[in-house]
């Protein structure tokens, strides 16, 4: 009797662990689906230390916690491919590091790996806050979607050097 109870308990524990793992994988797929569309807005948040940009990234997602998690990925993508307009807070406009049309598709293998979960893009970003979202930075834009603003610091000089080393962009000191 005692052995059968232990076997049943073991089976239940295994089933629960598989269930939790499957649920975590499903949530990660939702977050990746939201990011794969690269739906975000990027704006200058203020002056950062030399070689970096302080930006606010507005990410869209069905779940606010996914938007927060994807903000760092979106910040790097924005610096690489979008840039941003100048404005207040002492900000000047910033052109994207990659200006060649089609470069993202041309170097798809590199960028897929670079922007993967826990990928190399993480070397170039840090959250500028303690992880808490200001009340005005959490907006419900539709019945099923949120727009979350997160302040991120992006090491643009180091990121530029990486893209130059990979042959995706030309070095600033390269001839015309």
PDB file of C-alpha atoms in Angstrom:
ATOM      1  CA  UNK A   1       0.000   0.000   0.000  1.00  0.00           C
ATOM      2  CA  UNK A   2       2.763   2.403   0.970  1.00  0.00           C
ATOM      3  CA  UNK A   3       4.661   1.729  -2.295  1.00  0.00           C
ATOM      4  CA  UNK A   4       1.578   2.380  -4.420  1.00  0.00           C
ATOM      5  CA  UNK A   5       1.010   5.742  -2.691  1.00  0.00           C
ATOM      6  CA  UNK A   6       4.619   6.694  -3.371  1.00  0.00           C
ATOM      7  CA  UNK A   7       4.267   5.704  -7.044  1.00  0.00           C
ATOM      8  CA  UNK A   8       1.079   7.737  -7.418  1.00  0.00           C
ATOM      9  CA  UNK A   9       2.747  10.717  -5.710  1.00  0.00           C
ATOM     10  CA  UNK A  10       5.749  10.456  -8.014  1.00  0.00           C
ATOM     11  CA  UNK A  11       3.511  10.320 -11.110  1.00  0.00           C
ATOM     12  CA  UNK A  12       1.562  13.380  -9.897  1.00  0.00           C
ATOM     13  CA  UNK A  13       4.762  15.321  -9.250  1.00  0.00           C
ATOM     14  CA  UNK A  14       6.056  14.478 -12.727  1.00  0.00           C
ATOM     15  CA  UNK A  15       2.768  15.490 -14.346  1.00  0.00           C
ATOM     16  CA  UNK A  16       2.731  18.799 -12.492  1.00  0.00           C
ATOM     17  CA  UNK A  17       6.311  19.590 -13.457  1.00  0.00           C
ATOM     18  CA  UNK A  18       5.561  18.857 -17.132  1.00  0.00           C
ATOM     19  CA  UNK A  19       2.480  21.037 -16.913  1.00  0.00           C
ATOM     20  CA  UNK A  20       4.429  23.975 -15.447  1.00  0.00           C
ATOM     21  CA  UNK A  21       7.164  23.597 -18.059  1.00  0.00           C
ATOM     22  CA  UNK A  22       4.638  23.490 -20.921  1.00  0.00           C
ATOM     23  CA  UNK A  23       2.915  26.594 -19.536  1.00  0.00           C
ATOM     24  CA  UNK A  24       6.237  28.452 -19.298  1.00  0.00           C
ATOM     25  CA  UNK A  25       7.082  27.503 -22.895  1.00  0.00           C
ATOM     26  CA  UNK A  26       3.668  28.714 -24.087  1.00  0.00           C
ATOM     27  CA  UNK A  27       4.161  32.086 -22.347  1.00  0.00           C
ATOM     28  CA  UNK A  28       7.625  32.445 -23.878  1.00  0.00           C
ATOM     29  CA  UNK A  29       6.136  31.790 -27.342  1.00  0.00           C
ATOM     30  CA  UNK A  30       3.573  34.558 -26.772  1.00  0.00           C
ATOM     31  CA  UNK A  31       6.316  36.982 -25.743  1.00  0.00           C
ATOM     32  CA  UNK A  32       8.466  36.022 -28.723  1.00  0.00           C
ATOM     33  CA  UNK A  33       5.485  36.389 -31.079  1.00  0.00           C
ATOM     34  CA  UNK A  34       4.886  39.906 -29.738  1.00  0.00           C
ATOM     35  CA  UNK A  35       8.548  40.771 -30.224  1.00  0.00           C
ATOM     36  CA  UNK A  36       8.975  39.143 -33.623  1.00  0.00           C
ATOM     37  CA  UNK A  37       6.609  41.725 -35.091  1.00  0.00           C
ATOM     38  CA  UNK A  38       8.930  44.407 -33.634  1.00  0.00           C
ATOM     39  CA  UNK A  39       5.981  46.542 -32.505  1.00  0.00           C
ATOM     40  CA  UNK A  40       7.422  49.238 -30.302  1.00  0.00           C
ATOM     41  CA  UNK A  41       8.110  52.954 -30.142  1.00  0.00           C
ATOM     42  CA  UNK A  42      11.434  54.396 -29.049  1.00  0.00           C
ATOM     43  CA  UNK A  43      12.212  57.888 -27.783  1.00  0.00           C
ATOM     44  CA  UNK A  44      15.086  59.649 -26.082  1.00  0.00           C
ATOM     45  CA  UNK A  45      14.678  59.799 -22.322  1.00  0.00           C
ATOM     46  CA  UNK A  46      17.618  62.045 -21.489  1.00  0.00           C
ATOM     47  CA  UNK A  47      21.377  62.389 -21.453  1.00  0.00           C
ATOM     48  CA  UNK A  48      23.328  59.190 -20.767  1.00  0.00           C
ATOM     49  CA  UNK A  49      26.996  58.622 -20.079  1.00  0.00           C
ATOM     50  CA  UNK A  50      29.344  58.915 -23.034  1.00  0.00           C
ATOM     51  CA  UNK A  51      28.983  56.049 -25.504  1.00  0.00           C
ATOM     52  CA  UNK A  52      25.427  55.222 -24.398  1.00  0.00           C
ATOM     53  CA  UNK A  53      21.866  56.302 -25.106  1.00  0.00           C
ATOM     54  CA  UNK A  54      19.112  56.530 -22.512  1.00  0.00           C
ATOM     55  CA  UNK A  55      15.848  55.644 -24.231  1.00  0.00           C
ATOM     56  CA  UNK A  56      12.276  54.875 -23.315  1.00  0.00           C
ATOM     57  CA  UNK A  57      10.848  51.946 -25.219  1.00  0.00           C
ATOM     58  CA  UNK A  58       7.091  51.542 -25.490  1.00  0.00           C
ATOM     59  CA  UNK A  59       6.410  47.841 -26.074  1.00  0.00           C
ATOM     60  CA  UNK A  60       3.019  46.383 -26.992  1.00  0.00           C
ATOM     61  CA  UNK A  61       1.810  43.083 -25.588  1.00  0.00           C
ATOM     62  CA  UNK A  62      -1.240  41.213 -24.383  1.00  0.00           C
ATOM     63  CA  UNK A  63       0.408  40.754 -20.988  1.00  0.00           C
ATOM     64  CA  UNK A  64       2.250  43.664 -19.311  1.00  0.00           C
ATOM     65  CA  UNK A  65       4.978  41.426 -17.908  1.00  0.00           C
ATOM     66  CA  UNK A  66       5.890  40.294 -21.427  1.00  0.00           C
ATOM     67  CA  UNK A  67       6.218  43.874 -22.619  1.00  0.00           C
ATOM     68  CA  UNK A  68       8.603  44.631 -19.775  1.00  0.00           C
ATOM     69  CA  UNK A  69      10.716  41.589 -20.559  1.00  0.00           C
ATOM     70  CA  UNK A  70      10.904  42.430 -24.254  1.00  0.00           C
ATOM     71  CA  UNK A  71      11.777  46.112 -23.747  1.00  0.00           C
ATOM     72  CA  UNK A  72      15.536  45.471 -23.692  1.00  0.00           C
ATOM     73  CA  UNK A  73      15.373  43.532 -26.939  1.00  0.00           C
ATOM     74  CA  UNK A  74      13.251  46.296 -28.481  1.00  0.00           C
ATOM     75  CA  UNK A  75      15.655  49.002 -27.258  1.00  0.00           C
ATOM     76  CA  UNK A  76      18.627  47.395 -29.002  1.00  0.00           C
ATOM     77  CA  UNK A  77      16.567  46.750 -32.143  1.00  0.00           C
ATOM     78  CA  UNK A  78      15.484  50.405 -32.111  1.00  0.00           C
ATOM     79  CA  UNK A  79      19.048  51.691 -31.832  1.00  0.00           C
ATOM     80  CA  UNK A  80      20.197  49.354 -34.604  1.00  0.00           C
ATOM     81  CA  UNK A  81      17.327  49.794 -37.088  1.00  0.00           C
ATOM     82  CA  UNK A  82      15.058  52.736 -36.166  1.00  0.00           C
ATOM     83  CA  UNK A  83      16.870  55.527 -34.377  1.00  0.00           C
ATOM     84  CA  UNK A  84      14.759  58.283 -32.831  1.00  0.00           C
ATOM     85  CA  UNK A  85      13.873  61.953 -33.170  1.00  0.00           C
ATOM     86  CA  UNK A  86      15.263  64.601 -30.860  1.00  0.00           C
ATOM     87  CA  UNK A  87      13.155  66.416 -28.349  1.00  0.00           C
ATOM     88  CA  UNK A  88      13.212  67.642 -24.789  1.00  0.00           C
ATOM     89  CA  UNK A  89      15.524  66.497 -22.002  1.00  0.00           C
ATOM     90  CA  UNK A  90      18.589  67.703 -23.933  1.00  0.00           C
ATOM     91  CA  UNK A  91      18.073  65.027 -26.602  1.00  0.00           C
ATOM     92  CA  UNK A  92      19.218  65.244 -30.177  1.00  0.00           C
ATOM     93  CA  UNK A  93      18.041  62.939 -32.931  1.00  0.00           C
ATOM     94  CA  UNK A  94      19.855  59.642 -33.392  1.00  0.00           C
ATOM     95  CA  UNK A  95      20.119  57.848 -36.733  1.00  0.00           C
ATOM     96  CA  UNK A  96      19.999  54.046 -36.669  1.00  0.00           C
ATOM     97  CA  UNK A  97      23.331  52.236 -36.664  1.00  0.00           C
ATOM     98  CA  UNK A  98      22.254  50.179 -39.683  1.00  0.00           C
ATOM     99  CA  UNK A  99      20.960  52.410 -42.441  1.00  0.00           C
ATOM    100  CA  UNK A 100      21.259  50.008 -45.375  1.00  0.00           C
ATOM    101  CA  UNK A 101      17.785  48.830 -46.479  1.00  0.00           C
ATOM    102  CA  UNK A 102      17.394  45.062 -46.250  1.00  0.00           C
ATOM    103  CA  UNK A 103      20.367  44.594 -43.930  1.00  0.00           C
ATOM    104  CA  UNK A 104      18.220  42.797 -41.362  1.00  0.00           C
ATOM    105  CA  UNK A 105      17.191  40.191 -43.947  1.00  0.00           C
ATOM    106  CA  UNK A 106      20.654  40.029 -45.492  1.00  0.00           C
ATOM    107  CA  UNK A 107      22.191  39.201 -42.093  1.00  0.00           C
ATOM    108  CA  UNK A 108      19.175  37.249 -40.779  1.00  0.00           C
ATOM    109  CA  UNK A 109      21.252  34.406 -39.322  1.00  0.00           C
ATOM    110  CA  UNK A 110      23.295  36.822 -37.230  1.00  0.00           C
ATOM    111  CA  UNK A 111      20.300  38.834 -36.002  1.00  0.00           C
ATOM    112  CA  UNK A 112      18.214  35.741 -35.205  1.00  0.00           C
ATOM    113  CA  UNK A 113      20.974  34.509 -32.907  1.00  0.00           C
ATOM    114  CA  UNK A 114      21.789  37.985 -31.612  1.00  0.00           C
ATOM    115  CA  UNK A 115      18.170  38.706 -30.597  1.00  0.00           C
ATOM    116  CA  UNK A 116      17.363  35.216 -29.283  1.00  0.00           C
ATOM    117  CA  UNK A 117      16.240  34.881 -25.646  1.00  0.00           C
ATOM    118  CA  UNK A 118      19.281  35.631 -23.507  1.00  0.00           C
ATOM    119  CA  UNK A 119      21.200  36.403 -26.707  1.00  0.00           C
ATOM    120  CA  UNK A 120      24.189  38.636 -27.164  1.00  0.00           C
ATOM    121  CA  UNK A 121      22.020  41.771 -27.305  1.00  0.00           C
ATOM    122  CA  UNK A 122      21.901  41.546 -23.481  1.00  0.00           C
ATOM    123  CA  UNK A 123      25.571  42.651 -23.335  1.00  0.00           C
ATOM    124  CA  UNK A 124      24.570  46.090 -24.595  1.00  0.00           C
ATOM    125  CA  UNK A 125      21.561  46.976 -22.395  1.00  0.00           C
ATOM    126  CA  UNK A 126      20.716  47.661 -18.786  1.00  0.00           C
ATOM    127  CA  UNK A 127      17.462  48.714 -17.196  1.00  0.00           C
ATOM    128  CA  UNK A 128      17.736  52.300 -16.033  1.00  0.00           C
ATOM    129  CA  UNK A 129      15.173  51.778 -13.269  1.00  0.00           C
ATOM    130  CA  UNK A 130      14.639  49.227 -10.531  1.00  0.00           C
ATOM    131  CA  UNK A 131      12.150  47.321 -12.667  1.00  0.00           C
ATOM    132  CA  UNK A 132       9.069  49.166 -11.460  1.00  0.00           C
ATOM    133  CA  UNK A 133       6.911  50.804 -14.092  1.00  0.00           C
ATOM    134  CA  UNK A 134       5.667  54.341 -13.442  1.00  0.00           C
ATOM    135  CA  UNK A 135       1.859  54.593 -13.371  1.00  0.00           C
ATOM    136  CA  UNK A 136       1.804  56.729 -16.531  1.00  0.00           C
ATOM    137  CA  UNK A 137       3.954  54.188 -18.388  1.00  0.00           C
ATOM    138  CA  UNK A 138       1.379  51.385 -18.245  1.00  0.00           C
ATOM    139  CA  UNK A 139      -1.401  52.064 -20.728  1.00  0.00           C
ATOM    140  CA  UNK A 140      -4.221  49.798 -21.809  1.00  0.00           C
ATOM    141  CA  UNK A 141      -4.614  50.540 -25.528  1.00  0.00           C
ATOM    142  CA  UNK A 142      -7.349  48.018 -26.313  1.00  0.00           C
ATOM    143  CA  UNK A 143      -9.365  45.298 -24.634  1.00  0.00           C
ATOM    144  CA  UNK A 144      -6.513  42.854 -25.006  1.00  0.00           C
ATOM    145  CA  UNK A 145      -3.345  44.898 -25.317  1.00  0.00           C
ATOM    146  CA  UNK A 146      -1.065  47.035 -23.181  1.00  0.00           C
ATOM    147  CA  UNK A 147       1.545  49.631 -24.052  1.00  0.00           C
ATOM    148  CA  UNK A 148       4.340  49.635 -21.468  1.00  0.00           C
ATOM    149  CA  UNK A 149       7.115  52.243 -21.273  1.00  0.00           C
ATOM    150  CA  UNK A 150      10.481  51.123 -19.888  1.00  0.00           C
ATOM    151  CA  UNK A 151      13.629  53.254 -19.578  1.00  0.00           C
ATOM    152  CA  UNK A 152      16.694  51.436 -20.926  1.00  0.00           C
ATOM    153  CA  UNK A 153      20.367  52.354 -21.232  1.00  0.00           C
ATOM    154  CA  UNK A 154      21.970  51.095 -24.484  1.00  0.00           C
ATOM    155  CA  UNK A 155      25.765  50.961 -24.917  1.00  0.00           C
ATOM    156  CA  UNK A 156      25.734  52.294 -28.476  1.00  0.00           C
ATOM    157  CA  UNK A 157      29.509  52.585 -28.952  1.00  0.00           C
ATOM    158  CA  UNK A 158      30.081  48.940 -28.007  1.00  0.00           C
ATOM    159  CA  UNK A 159      27.118  47.877 -30.118  1.00  0.00           C
ATOM    160  CA  UNK A 160      28.534  49.783 -33.107  1.00  0.00           C
ATOM    161  CA  UNK A 161      31.899  48.023 -32.679  1.00  0.00           C
ATOM    162  CA  UNK A 162      30.164  44.625 -32.654  1.00  0.00           C
ATOM    163  CA  UNK A 163      28.242  45.405 -35.847  1.00  0.00           C
ATOM    164  CA  UNK A 164      31.440  46.668 -37.489  1.00  0.00           C
ATOM    165  CA  UNK A 165      33.326  43.507 -36.474  1.00  0.00           C
ATOM    166  CA  UNK A 166      30.551  41.379 -37.998  1.00  0.00           C
ATOM    167  CA  UNK A 167      30.764  43.336 -41.266  1.00  0.00           C
ATOM    168  CA  UNK A 168      27.186  44.574 -41.003  1.00  0.00           C
ATOM    169  CA  UNK A 169      28.120  48.262 -40.944  1.00  0.00           C
ATOM    170  CA  UNK A 170      31.221  50.134 -42.014  1.00  0.00           C
ATOM    171  CA  UNK A 171      33.548  51.621 -39.445  1.00  0.00           C
ATOM    172  CA  UNK A 172      33.329  55.365 -38.914  1.00  0.00           C
ATOM    173  CA  UNK A 173      36.976  55.730 -39.934  1.00  0.00           C
ATOM    174  CA  UNK A 174      36.481  53.758 -43.182  1.00  0.00           C
ATOM    175  CA  UNK A 175      37.070  55.733 -46.340  1.00  0.00           C
ATOM    176  CA  UNK A 176      34.312  56.874 -48.628  1.00  0.00           C
TER     177      UNK A 176
END
